[in-house]
Coordinates of C-alpha atoms in Angstrom, one line a residue:
M10 CA 36.4 -7.6 -11.0
K11 CA 33.4 -9.9 -10.8
Y12 CA 30.1 -8.0 -10.8
K13 CA 27.0 -9.5 -9.4
I14 CA 23.8 -7.7 -10.4
H15 CA 20.4 -8.7 -9.0
L16 CA 17.6 -7.9 -11.4
L17 CA 14.0 -7.9 -10.1
V18 CA 12.1 -8.2 -13.3
L19 CA 8.5 -8.4 -12.1
S20 CA 6.6 -8.0 -8.9
T21 CA 2.8 -8.0 -9.2
T22 CA 0.0 -8.1 -6.7
L23 CA -3.7 -8.7 -7.1
A24 CA -5.6 -8.3 -3.8
A25 CA -8.8 -7.2 -2.2
G26 CA -8.9 -6.0 1.3
N27 CA -6.9 -3.5 3.4
A28 CA -5.1 -0.6 1.9
F29 CA -1.3 -0.8 1.7
S30 CA 0.4 -0.4 5.0
A31 CA 2.4 2.7 5.6
N32 CA 5.3 2.1 3.2
Y33 CA 2.9 1.4 0.2
A34 CA 5.6 -1.0 -1.2
I35 CA 4.9 -4.2 -3.1
E36 CA 7.6 -6.8 -2.8
A37 CA 6.9 -10.6 -2.9
R38 CA 9.4 -11.6 -0.2
G39 CA 8.3 -9.1 2.3
D40 CA 4.6 -9.5 1.5
A41 CA 4.9 -13.3 1.9
M42 CA 6.4 -12.6 5.4
G43 CA 3.5 -10.4 6.6
G44 CA 5.0 -7.2 5.3
V45 CA 8.0 -7.1 7.6
G46 CA 11.1 -5.2 6.5
V47 CA 12.4 -2.8 9.1
V48 CA 15.1 -5.3 10.0
A49 CA 14.4 -8.1 7.4
A50 CA 14.7 -6.1 4.2
N51 CA 17.8 -6.2 1.9
Y52 CA 19.8 -3.4 0.4
L53 CA 17.5 -3.3 -2.7
T54 CA 14.2 -3.0 -0.9
A55 CA 15.6 -1.0 2.0
P56 CA 14.3 2.4 0.8
F57 CA 10.7 1.2 1.2
Y58 CA 11.2 -0.2 4.8
N59 CA 14.3 1.2 6.5
P60 CA 17.0 3.2 4.5
A61 CA 19.7 2.1 7.1
I62 CA 19.7 -1.4 5.5
V63 CA 21.1 0.0 2.3
A64 CA 24.5 -0.3 4.0
I65 CA 23.9 -4.0 4.9
Y66 CA 25.0 -6.3 2.0
R67 CA 27.1 -9.4 1.2
R68 CA 30.6 -9.0 -0.3
S69 CA 29.4 -10.5 -3.5
D70 CA 26.8 -7.8 -4.0
D71 CA 28.0 -5.2 -6.5
A72 CA 24.8 -3.6 -7.8
G73 CA 21.2 -4.4 -8.1
M74 CA 18.0 -3.3 -9.7
I75 CA 14.3 -3.5 -9.1
L76 CA 12.3 -3.0 -12.3
P77 CA 8.7 -1.8 -12.1
S78 CA 6.7 -3.7 -9.5
V79 CA 3.0 -3.3 -9.4
G80 CA 0.4 -3.9 -6.7
L81 CA -3.4 -3.5 -6.5
T82 CA -5.8 -3.8 -3.6
Y83 CA -9.6 -3.6 -3.9
N84 CA -12.1 -3.6 -1.1
D85 CA -15.9 -3.6 -1.8
P86 CA -17.3 -5.3 1.2
D87 CA -20.9 -4.2 0.6
K88 CA -20.9 -4.8 -3.2
L89 CA -21.2 -1.1 -3.9
V90 CA -20.5 -1.4 -7.6
K91 CA -23.2 -4.1 -8.1
G92 CA -25.6 -2.1 -6.0
I93 CA -25.2 1.1 -8.0
D94 CA -25.6 -0.8 -11.2
N95 CA -28.8 -2.3 -10.0
I96 CA -30.1 1.1 -8.9
A97 CA -29.2 2.5 -12.3
D98 CA -31.2 -0.2 -14.1
L99 CA -34.2 0.5 -11.9
I100 CA -34.0 4.3 -12.5
N101 CA -33.7 3.7 -16.3
S102 CA -36.7 1.5 -16.3
N103 CA -38.8 4.4 -15.0
D104 CA -41.2 1.8 -13.5
L105 CA -42.9 3.3 -10.4
S106 CA -44.2 -0.2 -9.5
K107 CA -40.6 -1.0 -8.5
A108 CA -40.3 1.9 -6.1
S109 CA -40.1 -0.3 -3.0
E110 CA -37.4 -2.4 -4.7
L111 CA -35.5 0.8 -5.6
Q112 CA -35.8 2.1 -2.0
A113 CA -34.5 -1.2 -0.6
A114 CA -31.5 -1.0 -3.1
M115 CA -30.6 2.5 -1.9
D116 CA -30.9 1.5 1.7
N117 CA -28.6 -1.4 1.1
I118 CA -25.7 0.8 -0.2
D119 CA -26.3 3.8 2.1
G120 CA -23.1 4.2 4.1
S121 CA -21.0 1.8 1.9
V122 CA -17.5 2.7 1.0
L123 CA -15.4 1.3 -1.8
N124 CA -11.6 1.5 -1.5
A125 CA -9.0 0.8 -4.2
N126 CA -5.3 1.2 -4.2
I127 CA -2.5 0.7 -6.8
G128 CA 1.2 1.1 -6.3
G129 CA 4.6 0.2 -7.6
V130 CA 8.4 0.7 -7.0
V131 CA 11.7 0.8 -8.8
A132 CA 15.2 0.9 -7.4
F133 CA 18.9 0.8 -8.3
G134 CA 21.2 -0.1 -5.5
I135 CA 25.0 0.5 -5.3
P136 CA 26.4 -1.0 -2.1
N137 CA 29.9 0.0 -1.1
R138 CA 32.0 0.5 2.1
Y139 CA 32.0 4.3 1.9
I140 CA 28.4 5.4 1.5
S141 CA 26.0 2.9 0.1
A142 CA 23.3 4.4 -2.2
N143 CA 20.0 3.3 -3.6
I144 CA 18.2 5.5 -6.2
F145 CA 14.5 4.7 -6.0
G146 CA 11.0 5.6 -7.2
K147 CA 7.6 4.8 -5.8
A148 CA 4.1 5.6 -7.0
Y149 CA 0.8 4.8 -5.5
V150 CA -2.9 5.8 -5.9
E151 CA -5.5 5.6 -3.1
A152 CA -9.2 6.1 -4.0
F153 CA -12.4 6.0 -2.1
A154 CA -16.0 6.1 -3.5
A155 CA -19.2 6.4 -1.5
P156 CA -22.9 7.0 -2.4
V157 CA -24.7 10.1 -1.3
I158 CA -28.4 9.3 -1.1
A159 CA -30.7 12.3 -1.6
N160 CA -33.3 12.7 1.1
T161 CA -35.7 15.2 -0.4
C162 CA -38.1 15.3 -3.4
S163 CA -40.5 17.9 -4.8
D164 CA -43.7 16.1 -3.7
P165 CA -43.3 13.8 -0.7
S166 CA -47.0 12.9 -0.9
E167 CA -46.4 10.8 -4.0
A168 CA -44.3 8.2 -2.3
D169 CA -43.3 6.2 -5.4
S170 CA -42.4 9.2 -7.5
C171 CA -40.5 10.6 -4.6
T172 CA -38.4 7.5 -4.3
L173 CA -37.6 7.7 -8.0
E174 CA -36.7 11.3 -7.8
K175 CA -34.4 10.7 -4.8
A176 CA -32.6 8.0 -6.7
Q177 CA -32.2 10.3 -9.7
K178 CA -30.7 13.1 -7.5
S179 CA -28.4 10.7 -5.6
T180 CA -24.7 10.7 -6.6
V181 CA -21.5 8.7 -6.4
N182 CA -18.7 10.8 -4.8
A183 CA -15.1 9.7 -5.2
V184 CA -11.8 11.1 -4.0
S185 CA -8.3 10.0 -5.0
V186 CA -4.8 10.9 -4.3
A187 CA -1.8 9.9 -6.4
V188 CA 1.7 10.2 -5.0
T189 CA 4.9 9.8 -7.0
E190 CA 8.3 9.8 -5.1
V191 CA 11.8 9.9 -6.5
G192 CA 14.7 9.9 -4.1
I193 CA 18.0 8.5 -3.1
S194 CA 18.8 6.5 0.1
L195 CA 22.2 7.0 1.6
A196 CA 23.5 4.7 4.4
K197 CA 26.6 4.2 6.3
Y198 CA 27.8 1.4 8.6
Q199 CA 29.4 2.6 11.9
T200 CA 30.8 1.2 15.1
V201 CA 29.3 3.2 18.0
L202 CA 30.7 2.4 21.5
G203 CA 31.6 -1.0 20.2
Q204 CA 28.2 -1.7 18.8
H205 CA 27.5 -2.4 15.1
M206 CA 25.1 0.1 13.7
S207 CA 24.0 1.6 10.4
F208 CA 22.2 4.9 9.7
G209 CA 20.4 6.0 6.6
I210 CA 18.3 8.8 5.1
S211 CA 16.2 9.1 2.0
P212 CA 15.7 12.7 0.8
K213 CA 13.0 12.6 -1.9
L214 CA 10.7 14.7 -4.1
Q215 CA 7.0 14.0 -3.9
R216 CA 4.5 14.9 -6.6
I217 CA 1.0 14.8 -5.1
Y218 CA -2.1 14.8 -7.2
T219 CA -5.6 14.9 -5.8
Y220 CA -8.9 14.2 -7.6
V221 CA -12.5 14.6 -6.8
Y222 CA -15.3 13.0 -8.8
Q223 CA -19.1 13.2 -8.6
A224 CA -21.7 11.7 -10.9
S225 CA -25.3 10.3 -10.8
F226 CA -25.9 6.6 -10.5
T227 CA -26.8 6.4 -14.2
N228 CA -23.7 8.3 -15.4
Y229 CA -20.8 7.3 -13.2
E230 CA -17.7 5.6 -14.7
F231 CA -14.9 4.5 -12.4
K232 CA -12.4 5.1 -15.2
D233 CA -13.2 8.8 -15.0
F234 CA -12.0 9.1 -11.4
L235 CA -8.6 10.4 -12.4
D236 CA -9.7 12.7 -15.2
E237 CA -9.3 16.0 -13.5
G238 CA -7.1 16.9 -10.6
T239 CA -4.6 19.3 -9.0
G240 CA -1.0 18.7 -8.2
E241 CA 1.9 20.0 -6.1
T242 CA 5.5 19.1 -5.7
T243 CA 7.0 18.9 -2.3
F244 CA 10.2 17.7 -0.5
N245 CA 10.2 15.0 2.1
I246 CA 12.6 12.7 3.9
D247 CA 12.7 9.2 5.4
A248 CA 15.3 8.1 8.0
G249 CA 16.3 4.9 9.7
A250 CA 18.7 3.2 12.1
L251 CA 19.7 -0.4 12.6
W252 CA 21.6 -2.1 15.4
F253 CA 22.9 -5.6 14.9
H254 CA 25.0 -8.2 16.8
G255 CA 25.5 -11.4 14.8
P256 CA 22.0 -12.4 13.6
Y257 CA 20.1 -10.2 16.1
R258 CA 18.7 -7.0 14.9
L259 CA 16.8 -4.0 16.2
G260 CA 15.7 -1.2 13.8
L261 CA 13.7 2.0 13.7
S262 CA 12.4 3.7 10.6
A263 CA 10.6 7.0 10.1
S264 CA 8.9 7.9 6.8
N265 CA 7.6 11.2 5.6
L266 CA 9.1 13.4 8.4
V267 CA 7.7 16.5 6.8
S268 CA 3.9 16.8 7.3
R269 CA 1.6 17.9 4.6
D270 CA -2.1 18.7 4.3
I271 CA -3.5 18.5 0.8
Q272 CA -6.9 20.0 -0.1
T273 CA -8.7 18.5 -3.0
R274 CA -10.6 20.8 -5.4
S275 CA -14.2 21.4 -4.7
I276 CA -17.2 20.0 -6.6
G277 CA -20.2 21.9 -5.2
N278 CA -20.0 21.6 -1.5
T279 CA -17.7 18.5 -1.7
Q280 CA -14.1 18.8 -0.7
Y281 CA -11.7 16.5 1.1
E282 CA -8.3 16.8 2.9
Y283 CA -5.5 14.3 2.6
Q284 CA -2.8 14.1 5.3
I285 CA 0.8 13.0 5.0
R286 CA 2.2 12.5 8.5
P287 CA 5.4 10.9 9.9
Q288 CA 5.1 7.2 10.4
I289 CA 7.4 5.6 13.0
T290 CA 8.0 1.8 12.9
L291 CA 10.0 -0.3 15.3
G292 CA 11.4 -3.7 14.1
A293 CA 13.2 -6.5 15.9
G294 CA 14.3 -9.9 14.8
I295 CA 16.8 -12.6 14.0
V296 CA 18.3 -12.5 10.4
A297 CA 20.7 -15.3 9.8
D298 CA 22.0 -16.9 6.6
Y299 CA 19.4 -19.6 6.5
F300 CA 16.7 -18.4 8.8
S301 CA 15.0 -15.1 9.7
L302 CA 12.1 -14.1 12.1
S303 CA 11.1 -10.5 12.7
V304 CA 8.4 -8.3 14.0
D305 CA 7.5 -4.8 12.8
Y306 CA 5.2 -2.5 14.9
D307 CA 3.9 0.9 13.9
L308 CA 4.4 3.2 16.9
N309 CA 1.7 5.7 15.7
T310 CA -1.4 5.6 13.7
D311 CA -1.1 6.7 10.0
K312 CA -4.1 8.9 9.2
R313 CA -4.7 9.9 5.6
Y314 CA -8.2 11.0 4.5
K315 CA -10.0 12.9 7.3
D316 CA -13.4 11.8 6.0
F317 CA -12.8 8.1 5.6
A318 CA -12.0 5.3 8.0
D319 CA -8.6 4.5 6.4
D320 CA -6.3 4.7 9.4
T321 CA -3.6 2.1 9.8
Q322 CA -1.4 1.0 12.7
M323 CA 0.0 -2.3 11.7
I324 CA 1.7 -5.1 13.6
R325 CA 3.5 -7.6 11.3
V326 CA 5.3 -10.9 12.0
G327 CA 7.2 -12.9 9.4
G328 CA 9.8 -15.6 9.0
E329 CA 11.8 -17.3 6.3
V330 CA 13.7 -20.6 6.2
D331 CA 16.4 -21.0 3.5
I332 CA 17.0 -24.6 2.4
L333 CA 20.4 -25.0 0.7
R334 CA 20.0 -21.7 -1.2
Q335 CA 17.6 -23.5 -3.4
L336 CA 14.2 -23.2 -1.7
K337 CA 13.0 -20.6 0.8
L338 CA 9.8 -21.1 2.8
R339 CA 8.1 -18.0 4.1
A340 CA 5.1 -17.2 6.3
G341 CA 3.7 -14.2 8.1
Y342 CA 0.8 -12.4 9.8
N343 CA -0.4 -8.8 10.1
K344 CA -3.2 -6.9 11.6
N345 CA -4.4 -3.3 11.6
L346 CA -4.6 -2.2 15.2
A347 CA -6.3 1.1 14.4
Y348 CA -9.7 -0.6 14.5
S349 CA -10.8 -3.2 17.0
H350 CA -12.9 -5.0 14.4
S351 CA -10.2 -5.4 11.8
E352 CA -9.5 -9.0 10.7
D353 CA -6.2 -10.9 10.9
T354 CA -4.3 -11.5 7.6
V355 CA -2.1 -14.5 7.1
T356 CA 0.6 -14.8 4.4
A357 CA 2.8 -17.5 2.9
G358 CA 5.2 -18.0 0.1
V359 CA 8.2 -19.7 -1.4
G360 CA 11.4 -18.7 -3.1
L361 CA 12.8 -20.9 -5.7
S362 CA 16.5 -20.7 -6.9
P363 CA 17.3 -23.7 -9.0
L364 CA 21.1 -24.1 -9.1
G365 CA 21.4 -20.3 -8.4
L366 CA 20.5 -19.5 -12.0
F367 CA 17.6 -17.3 -11.1
Q368 CA 15.1 -16.8 -8.3
L369 CA 11.4 -16.9 -8.4
D370 CA 9.4 -15.6 -5.3
I371 CA 5.8 -16.5 -4.9
G372 CA 3.5 -15.3 -2.1
A373 CA -0.1 -15.1 -1.1
S374 CA -2.2 -13.5 1.6
Y375 CA -5.7 -14.2 3.0
T376 CA -7.9 -12.1 5.2
N377 CA -11.4 -13.4 4.1
E378 CA -13.2 -14.4 1.0
K379 CA -13.3 -10.7 -0.1
A380 CA -9.7 -10.0 0.9
M381 CA -6.9 -12.0 -0.7
G382 CA -3.6 -11.4 -2.5
A383 CA -1.0 -13.0 -4.7
Y384 CA 2.5 -11.8 -5.3
V385 CA 5.4 -12.8 -7.6
N386 CA 9.0 -11.7 -8.1
F387 CA 11.5 -12.9 -10.6
L388 CA 15.2 -12.2 -9.9
A389 CA 18.3 -13.0 -11.9
S390 CA 22.0 -12.7 -11.0
Y391 CA 24.8 -11.8 -13.5

């Protein structure tokens, strides 16, 4: 028997801008196509988009692996890090003649929020005509940091000294959640009333860690954000369905069907709550041998931290053209509909497969000069 194994050796992302959309997955093909996957994924990436697609594969597909993929997003629109460092220098100078400069620096960062995320996935797929399976793992960290500017001092009549004291009493507050998932996607193709359909589920274990950090402007270190935390292990499940007729597809996926509320530990009066809620996404498109075009739409808003504006409700559009199995051209678009002021993101990429010896996927995304991304996958067949 001839075995064909797809090996995804590396998938990396460096980006600044929006947090990951609901699936938190990093995969260069999908990311180059705007993040679509509910109908456009393949049996290897299906656990991160729609588990029903685990049952959709070519006859030549015997097994496949995704080795650790990594993604990073970073959003500091108000230059919070630079602002805090500037304030720390002014505090350490202890120069009261710079009080007005110090006050202006605090005013500039008041209300600012820094958001950083990192994530990765692994998977091992075993397609077959009985029950296709994909064993997968996923991990991601989402962190927010914001300044808390003190508004009182011991002697308000001494304006310059009061400004310095307020700066010394001000803090950087940060909250992070780290989620690790391990599960198995099981999917089966069925004919229902003459219609071609597949159904899939992904039971999974989630290990959820939460962290809270607080430090003065002169003592904060972002590397200390994950030093102390609390964790809990829970069970969750994803599910999906796919209808197809020739190249036409319609899909529905639901992730995290079991809701969770996770309380962080308290530091003084500071405590946050992180929510895990079901996310329902509808997808539709055309997926042919040499061409695909699909749309994914989140039917509900994904709300996570109660105290930060990190809601997402994405619409994604993406397409791919396959030229003689040697070159694939991809493009896409996505937008967060949860906020009226959110900016559009455009994506593009190529897939190179010289003589079928290996495949290299390259992608990029652009929102603005502070929000860009780059993606790469390397695949080999044996």
